[in-house]
Coordinates of N, CA and C in Angstrom, one line a residue:
X1 N 0.9 -1.2 0.0 CA -0.1 0.1 0.0 C 0.9 1.3 0.0
X2 N 0.8 2.0 -1.1 CA 1.7 3.2 -1.2 C 1.1 4.4 -0.6
X3 N 1.7 4.8 0.4 CA 1.2 5.9 1.2 C 2.2 7.0 1.5
X4 N 1.8 8.2 1.6 CA 2.8 9.2 2.2 C 2.1 10.2 3.0
X5 N 2.9 10.9 3.8 CA 2.4 11.9 4.7 C 2.7 13.3 4.0
X6 N 1.7 14.0 3.6 CA 1.8 15.3 3.0 C 1.7 16.3 4.1
X7 N 2.8 17.1 4.2 CA 2.9 18.1 5.2 C 3.1 19.5 4.6
X8 N 2.4 20.4 5.1 CA 2.5 21.8 4.7 C 2.7 22.7 5.9
X9 N 3.7 23.5 5.8 CA 4.1 24.5 6.9 C 3.6 25.9 6.5
X10 N 2.6 26.4 7.2 CA 2.0 27.6 6.7 C 2.4 28.8 7.6
X11 N 3.0 29.8 7.0 CA 3.3 31.0 7.7 C 2.2 32.1 7.4
X12 N 2.2 33.2 8.2 CA 1.3 34.2 7.9 C 1.6 34.8 6.4
X13 N 0.6 35.0 5.6 CA 0.9 35.4 4.3 C -0.3 36.2 3.9
X14 N -0.1 37.0 2.9 CA -1.2 37.8 2.2 C -2.0 36.8 1.4
X15 N -3.2 37.2 1.0 CA -4.0 36.4 0.2 C -3.6 36.2 -1.2
X16 N -3.5 34.9 -1.5 CA -3.0 34.6 -2.8 C -4.1 34.9 -3.9
X17 N -3.8 35.4 -5.0 CA -4.8 35.7 -6.1 C -5.5 34.4 -6.5
X18 N -4.8 33.2 -6.2 CA -5.4 32.0 -6.7 C -6.4 31.4 -5.6
X19 N -6.4 32.1 -4.5 CA -7.3 31.6 -3.4 C -8.8 32.0 -3.8
X20 N -9.7 31.2 -3.4 CA -11.1 31.5 -3.7 C -11.5 32.8 -3.0
X21 N -12.2 33.7 -3.5 CA -12.6 35.0 -3.0 C -13.3 35.0 -1.7
X22 N -14.0 33.8 -1.4 CA -14.8 33.7 -0.2 C -13.9 33.5 1.0
X23 N -12.6 33.1 0.8 CA -11.6 32.8 1.9 C -10.7 34.1 2.1
X24 N -11.2 35.2 2.3 CA -10.4 36.4 2.3 C -9.8 36.5 3.7
X25 N -10.3 35.9 4.8 CA -9.8 36.2 6.1 C -8.8 35.0 6.5
X26 N -7.6 35.4 6.3 CA -6.6 34.2 6.7 C -5.3 34.8 7.5
X27 N -5.5 36.0 7.9 CA -4.4 36.7 8.6 C -4.7 37.0 10.0
X28 N -5.8 36.4 10.6 CA -6.1 36.8 12.0 C -5.2 36.1 12.9
X29 N -5.2 36.5 14.2 CA -4.3 35.9 15.1 C -4.4 34.4 15.3
X30 N -3.3 33.7 15.1 CA -3.2 32.3 15.2 C -1.8 31.9 15.4
X31 N -1.5 30.7 15.8 CA -0.2 30.2 16.0 C 0.5 30.2 14.8
X32 N 1.8 30.7 14.7 CA 2.5 30.8 13.4 C 4.1 30.5 13.6
X33 N 4.6 29.5 12.9 CA 3.9 28.9 11.7 C 3.1 27.7 12.2
X34 N 2.1 27.2 11.4 CA 1.4 26.1 11.9 C 1.6 24.9 10.8
X35 N 1.4 23.7 11.2 CA 1.6 22.5 10.4 C 0.3 21.8 10.1
X36 N 0.0 21.7 8.8 CA -1.2 21.0 8.5 C -0.8 19.7 7.7
X37 N -1.5 18.6 7.8 CA -1.1 17.4 7.1 C -2.3 16.5 6.9
X38 N -2.2 15.7 5.9 CA -3.1 14.6 5.7 C -2.4 13.4 5.2
X39 N -2.7 12.2 5.6 CA -2.1 11.0 5.2 C -2.8 10.6 3.9
X40 N -2.0 10.6 2.9 CA -2.7 10.4 1.5 C -1.9 9.5 0.7
X41 N -2.6 8.9 -0.3 CA -1.8 8.0 -1.3 C -1.6 8.9 -2.5
X42 N -0.9 8.2 -3.5 CA -0.6 8.9 -4.7 C -1.7 9.5 -5.4
X43 N -1.8 10.8 -5.8 CA -3.0 11.4 -6.3 C -3.5 10.8 -7.7
X44 N -2.7 9.9 -8.2 CA -3.2 9.4 -9.6 C -4.0 8.1 -9.4
X45 N -4.2 7.8 -8.1 CA -5.0 6.4 -7.9 C -6.1 6.8 -7.0
X46 N -7.1 5.8 -7.2 CA -8.3 6.0 -6.1 C -7.9 5.2 -4.9
X47 N -8.5 5.5 -3.8 CA -8.2 4.8 -2.6 C -9.1 3.7 -2.4
X48 N -8.6 2.4 -2.1 CA -9.5 1.3 -1.9 C -9.4 0.9 -0.4
X49 N -10.6 0.8 0.1 CA -10.8 0.4 1.6 C -10.7 -1.1 1.7
X50 N -10.1 -1.4 2.8 CA -9.9 -2.9 3.1 C -10.2 -3.2 4.6
X51 N -10.3 -4.3 4.9 CA -10.5 -4.8 6.3 C -11.7 -4.1 7.0
X52 N -11.4 -3.5 8.2 CA -12.5 -2.8 8.9 C -13.0 -1.6 8.3
X53 N -12.2 -1.1 7.4 CA -12.5 0.2 6.7 C -13.7 0.0 5.8
X54 N -13.9 -1.3 5.3 CA -15.0 -1.6 4.4 C -16.3 -1.9 5.2
X55 N -16.3 -2.1 6.4 CA -17.5 -2.4 7.2 C -18.0 -1.1 7.8
X56 N -19.2 -0.8 7.7 CA -19.8 0.4 8.2 C -20.1 0.3 9.6
X57 N -19.8 1.4 10.4 CA -20.1 1.4 11.8 C -21.5 1.5 12.0
X58 N -22.1 0.8 13.0 CA -23.6 0.9 13.3 C -23.7 1.9 14.5
X59 N -24.6 2.8 14.3 CA -24.8 3.8 15.4 C -26.3 3.6 15.9
X60 N -26.3 3.7 17.2 CA -27.7 3.6 18.0 C -27.9 5.0 18.6
X61 N -28.6 5.8 17.6 CA -29.0 7.2 18.0 C -30.0 7.3 19.1
X62 N -29.8 8.1 20.1 CA -30.8 8.4 21.0 C -31.8 9.5 20.6
X63 N -32.6 9.9 21.4 CA -33.7 10.9 21.0 C -33.1 12.2 20.6
X64 N -31.9 12.7 21.4 CA -31.3 13.8 21.0 C -30.6 13.8 19.7
X65 N -29.9 12.7 19.5 CA -29.3 12.4 18.1 C -30.3 12.5 17.0
X66 N -31.4 11.8 17.1 CA -32.3 11.8 16.0 C -32.8 13.1 15.8
X67 N -33.2 13.8 16.8 CA -33.8 15.1 16.7 C -32.8 16.2 16.0
X68 N -31.5 16.1 16.4 CA -30.5 17.0 15.8 C -30.3 16.6 14.3
X69 N -30.3 15.3 14.1 CA -30.0 14.8 12.6 C -31.2 15.2 11.8
X70 N -32.4 15.1 12.3 CA -33.6 15.4 11.4 C -33.6 16.9 11.2
X71 N -33.3 17.7 12.3 CA -33.3 19.1 12.1 C -32.4 19.6 11.1
X72 N -31.1 19.1 11.2 CA -30.1 19.5 10.1 C -30.5 19.0 8.7
X73 N -31.0 17.9 8.6 CA -31.4 17.3 7.3 C -32.4 18.1 6.7
X74 N -33.5 18.5 7.5 CA -34.5 19.3 7.0 C -34.2 20.7 6.6
X75 N -33.2 21.2 7.3 CA -32.7 22.7 7.0 C -31.9 22.6 5.6
X76 N -31.1 21.5 5.4 CA -30.5 21.3 4.2 C -31.4 21.1 3.0
X77 N -32.4 20.3 3.2 CA -33.4 20.1 2.2 C -34.2 21.4 1.8
X78 N -34.4 22.2 2.8 CA -35.1 23.4 2.7 C -34.3 24.5 2.0
X79 N -33.0 24.5 2.3 CA -32.0 25.4 1.7 C -31.8 25.0 0.1
X80 N -31.6 23.8 -0.2 CA -31.3 23.3 -1.5 C -32.6 23.2 -2.4
X81 N -33.8 23.0 -1.7 CA -35.0 22.8 -2.5 C -35.0 21.3 -3.0
X82 N -34.2 20.4 -2.4 CA -34.1 19.0 -2.8 C -34.8 18.2 -1.7
X83 N -35.3 17.1 -1.9 CA -35.9 16.2 -1.0 C -35.3 14.8 -1.0
X84 N -35.2 14.3 0.3 CA -34.7 12.9 0.6 C -35.8 12.0 0.8
X85 N -35.8 10.9 0.3 CA -36.9 9.8 0.6 C -36.5 8.9 1.8
X86 N -35.2 9.2 2.4 CA -34.9 8.5 3.5 C -35.1 9.3 4.8
X87 N -35.0 8.7 6.0 CA -35.0 9.4 7.2 C -33.7 9.2 8.0
X88 N -33.6 9.8 9.1 CA -32.4 9.7 9.9 C -31.1 10.2 9.2
X89 N -30.0 9.6 9.6 CA -28.8 10.0 9.1 C -28.6 9.7 7.6
X90 N -29.2 8.5 7.2 CA -29.3 8.1 5.8 C -29.9 9.2 4.9
X91 N -31.0 9.8 5.5 CA -31.6 11.0 4.8 C -30.7 12.2 4.6
X92 N -29.9 12.4 5.7 CA -29.0 13.6 5.7 C -27.9 13.3 4.6
X93 N -27.4 12.1 4.5 CA -26.3 11.7 3.6 C -26.9 11.8 2.1
X94 N -28.1 11.4 2.0 CA -28.8 11.4 0.6 C -29.0 12.7 0.2
X95 N -29.5 13.6 1.1 CA -29.8 15.0 0.8 C -28.4 15.7 0.3
X96 N -27.3 15.4 1.2 CA -26.0 16.0 0.8 C -25.5 15.5 -0.5
X97 N -25.8 14.2 -0.8 CA -25.3 13.7 -2.1 C -26.0 14.3 -3.2
X98 N -27.2 14.6 -3.2 CA -28.0 15.2 -4.3 C -27.5 16.6 -4.4
X99 N -27.2 17.3 -3.4 CA -26.6 18.6 -3.5 C -25.3 18.7 -4.1
X100 N -24.5 17.6 -3.7 CA -23.1 17.5 -4.3 C -23.2 17.3 -5.8
X101 N -24.2 16.5 -6.3 CA -24.2 16.2 -7.8 C -24.8 17.4 -8.5
X102 N -25.7 18.2 -7.9 CA -26.4 19.2 -8.6 C -25.6 20.5 -8.7
X103 N -24.8 20.9 -7.7 CA -24.2 22.2 -7.5 C -22.7 22.0 -7.7
X104 N -22.0 23.1 -8.1 CA -20.5 23.1 -8.1 C -20.0 23.3 -6.9
X105 N -18.7 23.4 -6.7 CA -18.0 23.3 -5.4 C -18.3 24.7 -4.6
X106 N -18.2 25.8 -5.3 CA -18.5 27.1 -4.6 C -20.0 27.1 -4.1
X107 N -21.0 26.6 -5.0 CA -22.2 26.6 -4.7 C -22.6 25.7 -3.5
X108 N -21.9 24.6 -3.5 CA -22.1 23.6 -2.3 C -21.7 24.2 -1.0
X109 N -20.5 24.9 -1.0 CA -20.1 25.6 0.2 C -21.1 26.7 0.7
X110 N -21.5 27.5 -0.3 CA -22.5 28.5 0.1 C -23.8 27.9 0.7
X111 N -24.3 26.9 0.1 CA -25.5 26.2 0.5 C -25.4 25.6 1.9
X112 N -24.2 25.0 2.2 CA -23.9 24.4 3.5 C -24.0 25.5 4.5
X113 N -23.3 26.6 4.2 CA -23.2 27.7 5.2 C -24.6 28.3 5.5
X114 N -25.4 28.4 4.4 CA -26.8 28.9 4.6 C -27.5 28.0 5.5
X115 N -27.4 26.6 5.2 CA -28.1 25.5 6.0 C -27.7 25.7 7.5
X116 N -26.3 25.9 7.8 CA -25.9 26.0 9.2 C -26.4 27.3 9.7
X117 N -26.6 28.4 9.0 CA -27.2 29.6 9.6 C -28.7 29.4 9.9
X118 N -29.3 28.6 9.2 CA -30.7 28.2 9.5 C -30.9 27.3 10.7
X119 N -29.9 26.4 10.7 CA -29.9 25.4 11.8 C -29.6 26.0 13.2
X120 N -28.6 27.0 13.2 CA -28.1 27.6 14.4 C -28.4 29.1 14.3
X121 N -29.4 29.6 15.0 CA -29.8 31.0 14.9 C -28.7 32.0 15.2
X122 N -28.6 33.0 14.3 CA -27.6 34.0 14.4 C -27.4 34.7 15.7
X123 N -28.6 35.1 16.4 CA -28.5 35.8 17.7 C -27.8 35.0 18.8
X124 N -28.1 33.7 18.8 CA -27.4 32.8 19.7 C -25.9 32.7 19.4
X125 N -25.5 32.6 18.3 CA -24.1 32.5 17.9 C -23.3 33.9 18.2
X126 N -24.1 35.0 17.9 CA -23.4 36.3 18.3 C -23.2 36.4 19.7
X127 N -24.2 35.9 20.5 CA -24.0 36.1 21.9 C -22.9 35.2 22.4
X128 N -22.6 34.0 21.9 CA -21.6 33.2 22.2 C -20.2 33.9 21.8
X129 N -20.3 34.4 20.7 CA -19.0 35.2 20.1 C -18.7 36.3 21.1
X130 N -19.7 37.0 21.5 CA -19.5 38.2 22.5 C -18.9 37.7 23.9
X131 N -19.5 36.6 24.3 CA -19.1 36.1 25.6 C -17.7 35.3 25.7
X132 N -17.4 34.8 24.4 CA -16.2 33.9 24.4 C -15.3 34.4 23.3
X133 N -14.6 35.5 23.5 CA -13.6 36.0 22.5 C -12.5 35.1 22.4
X134 N -11.6 35.2 21.5 CA -10.4 34.4 21.4 C -9.6 34.3 22.6
X135 N -9.5 33.1 23.2 CA -8.7 32.9 24.4 C -8.5 31.4 24.7
X136 N -7.6 31.0 25.5 CA -7.4 29.5 25.8 C -8.6 28.9 26.3
X137 N -9.5 29.7 27.1 CA -10.7 29.1 27.7 C -11.6 28.8 26.5
X138 N -11.8 29.8 25.6 CA -12.7 29.7 24.5 C -12.4 28.5 23.6
X139 N -11.0 28.4 23.3 CA -10.6 27.3 22.4 C -10.9 25.9 23.1
X140 N -10.6 25.8 24.2 CA -10.8 24.5 25.0 C -12.3 24.2 25.2
X141 N -13.1 25.4 25.5 CA -14.5 25.3 25.6 C -15.1 24.7 24.3
X142 N -14.8 25.3 23.2 CA -15.3 24.8 21.9 C -15.0 23.4 21.6
X143 N -13.8 23.0 22.0 CA -13.4 21.5 21.8 C -14.2 20.6 22.6
X144 N -14.4 20.9 23.9 CA -15.3 20.1 24.8 C -16.6 20.1 24.3
X145 N -17.2 21.2 24.0 CA -18.5 21.4 23.5 C -18.8 20.4 22.2
X146 N -17.9 20.5 21.4 CA -18.0 19.7 20.2 C -18.0 18.2 20.4
X147 N -17.3 17.7 21.3 CA -17.2 16.3 21.6 C -18.5 15.8 22.3
X148 N -19.2 16.8 23.1 CA -20.4 16.4 23.8 C -21.6 16.5 22.9
X149 N -21.7 17.6 22.1 CA -23.0 17.9 21.5 C -23.1 17.6 20.0
X150 N -21.9 17.2 19.3 CA -21.8 17.0 17.9 C -21.4 15.5 17.5
X151 N -21.3 14.7 18.5 CA -20.9 13.3 18.2 C -21.9 12.7 17.2
X152 N -23.2 13.1 17.3 CA -24.3 12.5 16.4 C -23.9 12.9 15.0
X153 N -23.1 13.9 14.6 CA -22.9 14.3 13.3 C -21.6 13.7 12.9
X154 N -20.5 13.7 13.6 CA -19.2 13.2 13.3 C -18.8 11.9 13.7
X155 N -19.4 11.4 14.7 CA -19.0 10.2 15.4 C -18.3 10.3 16.7
X156 N -17.9 9.2 17.3 CA -17.1 9.4 18.6 C -15.8 10.2 18.4
X157 N -15.7 11.0 19.3 CA -14.5 11.9 19.4 C -14.0 12.3 20.7
X158 N -12.9 12.8 20.8 CA -12.2 13.1 22.1 C -11.4 14.3 22.0
X159 N -11.1 14.9 23.1 CA -10.4 16.2 23.2 C -8.8 15.7 23.3
X160 N -7.9 16.5 22.5 CA -6.6 16.1 22.6 C -5.8 17.5 22.7
X161 N -4.6 17.3 23.1 CA -3.7 18.5 23.4 C -2.8 18.9 22.2
X162 N -2.6 20.1 22.1 CA -1.7 20.6 21.1 C -0.9 21.9 21.6
X163 N 0.1 22.3 20.9 CA 0.9 23.5 21.3 C 0.3 24.7 20.7
X164 N 0.1 25.7 21.4 CA -0.5 27.0 21.0 C 0.3 28.1 21.6
X165 N 1.0 28.9 20.7 CA 1.9 29.9 21.2 C 3.0 29.5 22.3
X166 N 3.5 28.4 22.2 CA 4.4 27.9 23.1 C 3.8 27.2 24.3
X167 N 2.6 27.2 24.4 CA 2.0 26.4 25.7 C 1.1 25.4 25.2
X168 N 0.8 24.5 26.1 CA -0.1 23.2 25.8 C -1.5 23.7 26.0
X169 N -2.4 23.3 25.2 CA -3.8 23.6 25.3 C -4.6 22.4 24.7
X170 N -5.7 22.1 25.4 CA -6.6 21.0 25.0 C -7.7 21.5 24.0
X171 N -7.2 22.0 22.8 CA -8.0 22.7 21.8 C -8.2 21.9 20.5
X172 N -8.0 20.5 20.6 CA -8.1 19.7 19.4 C -9.1 18.6 19.7
X173 N -10.1 18.5 18.7 CA -11.1 17.5 18.7 C -10.6 16.5 17.7
X174 N -10.3 15.2 18.3 CA -10.0 14.1 17.5 C -11.1 13.2 17.1
X175 N -11.5 13.2 15.9 CA -12.7 12.3 15.4 C -12.2 10.9 15.1
X176 N -12.5 9.9 15.7 CA -11.9 8.7 15.6 C -12.3 8.1 14.1
X177 N -13.4 8.2 13.7 CA -13.7 7.8 12.4 C -15.0 8.5 11.9
X178 N -14.9 9.5 11.1 CA -15.9 10.4 10.8 C -17.2 9.8 10.3
X179 N -18.2 10.0 10.9 CA -19.5 9.4 10.5 C -20.0 9.9 9.0
X180 N -19.8 11.1 8.8 CA -20.2 11.7 7.5 C -19.3 11.2 6.4
X181 N -18.0 11.1 6.6 CA -17.1 10.6 5.6 C -17.3 9.1 5.4
X182 N -17.6 8.4 6.4 CA -17.9 6.9 6.3 C -19.2 6.7 5.6
X183 N -20.2 7.6 5.8 CA -21.5 7.5 5.3 C -21.5 7.9 3.8
X184 N -20.6 8.7 3.4 CA -20.7 9.2 2.0 C -19.5 8.5 1.1
X185 N -18.6 8.1 1.8 CA -17.4 7.5 1.1 C -16.8 8.3 0.0
X186 N -16.8 9.6 0.1 CA -16.5 10.5 -0.8 C -15.6 11.7 -0.4
X187 N -14.4 11.9 -0.9 CA -13.5 12.8 -0.4 C -13.9 14.2 -0.8
X188 N -14.5 14.4 -2.0 CA -15.1 15.6 -2.4 C -16.2 16.2 -1.5
X189 N -17.1 15.3 -1.1 CA -18.1 15.7 -0.1 C -17.6 16.0 1.2
X190 N -16.5 15.4 1.6 CA -15.9 15.7 2.9 C -15.3 17.2 2.8
X191 N -14.5 17.5 1.8 CA -13.8 18.7 1.7 C -14.8 19.8 1.4
X192 N -15.8 19.7 0.5 CA -16.6 20.8 0.2 C -17.8 21.0 1.1
X193 N -18.5 19.9 1.5 CA -19.7 20.0 2.3 C -19.5 20.0 3.8
X194 N -18.2 19.6 4.3 CA -17.9 19.6 5.6 C -16.8 20.5 6.0
X195 N -15.6 20.2 5.5 CA -14.4 20.9 6.0 C -14.4 22.3 5.6
X196 N -14.6 22.7 4.4 CA -14.5 24.2 3.9 C -15.6 24.9 4.6
X197 N -16.8 24.4 4.4 CA -18.0 25.1 4.9 C -18.0 25.2 6.5
X198 N -17.5 24.2 7.2 CA -17.5 24.4 8.7 C -16.4 25.3 9.1
X199 N -15.3 25.2 8.5 CA -14.2 26.2 8.8 C -14.6 27.8 8.7
X200 N -15.3 27.9 7.5 CA -15.7 29.4 7.3 C -16.9 29.7 8.2
X201 N -17.9 28.8 8.4 CA -19.0 29.1 9.3 C -18.6 29.5 10.7
X202 N -17.8 28.6 11.2 CA -17.4 28.8 12.6 C -16.5 30.1 12.8
X203 N -15.6 30.3 11.8 CA -14.8 31.5 11.8 C -15.7 32.8 11.8
X204 N -16.7 32.8 10.8 CA -17.6 34.0 10.7 C -18.5 34.2 11.8
X205 N -19.1 33.0 12.3 CA -20.2 33.2 13.2 C -19.7 33.3 14.7
X206 N -18.6 32.6 14.9 CA -18.1 32.6 16.3 C -16.7 33.3 16.5
X207 N -16.2 33.7 15.4 CA -14.9 34.4 15.5 C -13.7 33.5 15.9
X208 N -13.9 32.2 15.7 CA -12.9 31.2 16.1 C -12.3 30.6 14.9
X209 N -11.1 30.8 14.6 CA -10.4 30.1 13.5 C -10.6 28.5 13.8
X210 N -10.7 27.7 12.7 CA -10.7 26.3 12.9 C -10.0 25.6 11.7
X211 N -9.1 24.8 12.0 CA -8.4 24.0 10.9 C -8.8 22.5 10.9
X212 N -9.6 22.0 10.0 CA -9.9 20.6 10.0 C -9.0 19.8 9.0
X213 N -8.3 18.8 9.7 CA -7.3 18.0 9.0 C -7.8 16.5 8.9
X214 N -8.4 16.2 7.8 CA -8.9 14.7 7.7 C -7.8 13.8 7.3
X215 N -7.9 12.6 7.8 CA -7.0 11.5 7.4 C -7.8 10.6 6.5
X216 N -7.6 10.5 5.3 CA -8.4 9.8 4.4 C -8.0 8.2 4.5
X217 N -7.0 8.0 5.1 CA -6.5 6.6 5.2 C -7.4 5.8 6.2
X218 N -7.7 6.4 7.4 CA -8.5 5.8 8.4 C -9.8 6.5 8.7
X219 N -10.1 7.6 8.0 CA -11.3 8.3 8.1 C -11.4 9.1 9.5
X220 N -10.3 9.3 10.1 CA -10.3 10.2 11.3 C -10.1 11.6 10.9
X221 N -10.2 12.5 11.8 CA -10.1 13.9 11.5 C -9.7 14.7 12.7
X222 N -8.8 15.7 12.7 CA -8.4 16.5 13.8 C -9.0 18.0 13.5
X223 N -9.8 18.5 14.5 CA -10.2 19.8 14.4 C -9.5 20.7 15.5
X224 N -8.7 21.6 15.0 CA -7.9 22.3 15.9 C -8.5 23.8 16.0
X225 N -9.0 24.1 17.1 CA -9.6 25.4 17.4 C -8.6 26.5 17.7
X226 N -8.6 27.6 17.0 CA -7.7 28.7 17.1 C -6.6 28.7 16.1
X227 N -6.6 27.7 15.2 CA -5.5 27.5 14.1 C -6.2 27.9 12.8
X228 N -5.6 28.8 12.1 CA -6.1 29.2 10.7 C -5.8 28.0 9.8
X229 N -6.7 27.8 8.9 CA -6.4 26.6 7.9 C -5.6 27.3 6.8
X230 N -4.9 26.4 6.0 CA -4.1 26.8 4.9 C -5.0 27.3 3.7
X231 N -4.4 28.0 2.8 CA -5.1 28.4 1.6 C -5.4 27.0 0.9
X232 N -6.4 27.1 0.1 CA -6.9 25.9 -0.6 C -5.7 25.4 -1.5
X233 N -5.1 26.2 -2.1 CA -4.0 25.7 -3.1 C -2.8 25.2 -2.3
X234 N -2.6 25.3 -1.0 CA -1.7 24.7 -0.2 C -2.2 23.6 0.7
X235 N -3.4 23.3 0.6 CA -4.0 22.3 1.5 C -3.9 20.9 0.9
X236 N -3.2 20.0 1.5 CA -3.1 18.7 1.0 C -4.3 17.8 0.9
X237 N -5.4 18.3 1.6 CA -6.7 17.5 1.4 C -7.2 17.7 0.1
X238 N -6.7 18.7 -0.7 CA -7.4 18.9 -2.0 C -6.6 18.3 -3.2
X239 N -5.6 17.5 -2.8 CA -4.9 16.6 -3.8 C -5.2 15.2 -3.7
X240 N -6.1 14.9 -2.6 CA -6.4 13.5 -2.4 C -7.4 12.9 -3.3
X241 N -7.1 11.7 -4.0 CA -8.1 11.1 -4.8 C -9.3 10.5 -4.0
X242 N -10.3 10.2 -4.7 CA -11.5 9.7 -4.0 C -11.4 8.2 -3.8
X243 N -12.3 7.6 -3.0 CA -12.3 6.2 -2.7 C -12.9 5.5 -4.0
X244 N -12.4 4.2 -4.2 CA -12.8 3.4 -5.3 C -14.4 3.1 -5.1
X245 N -14.8 2.8 -3.8 CA -16.1 2.5 -3.6 C -17.1 3.8 -3.7
X246 N -16.6 4.9 -3.9 CA -17.4 6.1 -4.0 C -18.3 6.1 -5.2
X247 N -19.6 6.2 -5.1 CA -20.6 6.2 -6.2 C -20.3 7.3 -7.2
X248 N -20.0 8.5 -6.7 CA -19.7 9.6 -7.6 C -18.5 9.4 -8.4
X249 N -17.4 8.6 -7.7 CA -16.2 8.4 -8.5 C -16.5 7.4 -9.7
X250 N -17.4 6.3 -9.3 CA -17.7 5.5 -10.4 C -18.5 6.1 -11.6
X251 N -19.2 7.1 -11.3 CA -19.9 7.8 -12.3 C -19.1 8.9 -13.0
X252 N -17.8 9.1 -12.6 CA -16.9 10.1 -13.1 C -17.5 11.5 -12.9
X253 N -18.2 11.7 -11.7 CA -18.7 12.9 -11.6 C -17.7 14.1 -11.5
X254 N -17.9 15.2 -12.0 CA -17.0 16.3 -12.2 C -16.4 16.8 -10.9
X255 N -17.3 16.7 -9.9 CA -16.9 17.2 -8.5 C -16.0 16.1 -7.8
X256 N -16.1 14.9 -8.3 CA -15.4 13.9 -7.6 C -14.1 13.5 -8.2
X257 N -13.2 14.4 -8.1 CA -11.8 14.2 -8.6 C -10.9 14.8 -7.5
X258 N -9.5 14.8 -7.8 CA -8.6 15.5 -7.1 C -8.9 16.9 -7.0
X259 N -9.3 17.6 -5.9 CA -9.9 18.8 -6.0 C -8.8 19.8 -6.3

């Protein structure tokens, strides 16, 4: 199995003209330099899952999980004007898949941000932003909050420690095996519908930089609060090929390529 660790060291820089115009805020306070990486295979090949990776995790959602899943799924369908015939998490994945096929990358990210704005009222987010400005407490608070209240979306996760401005902080959420990535089996849906949209939404609504670093080899992901993500042109997640079992890849969908 031919694999390599792609590492990018990012320093503070001005906006590259090649960067998407929507990602204009990349110079706010954050640890510098920062390292971002994804474990990836050669970009000229699709990734083939094997062993436990090929078996889907079975989730036993409680009433809160089901309510949250249905709420987000309904807001997504409302925003896109698309409808899913399925319920629960399968319905959310199906609605996301239809949006992925129907819209281009930029439109997908815009629609997901609109969906999140409907799902999480702006007044509440603004209040949180005012009460929790950038600080060690805020970064660690968001990490703990994510593990408690968003496991229904991303799967089991835990808080981990990282170095921030020379000190140790528990500001990283380690997702052991992302539920959304496992459900879609699509790298493009991960980067466009989850990673990019979540990073921008959390930065804009809560004032908190977020860098999401997926590991497409084991479907884990690290969310580092307080760390600015790299520019798209420097992000190794966007040179990762899709999985062979991805339905979009089999259809040679234009969005399902090395981004």
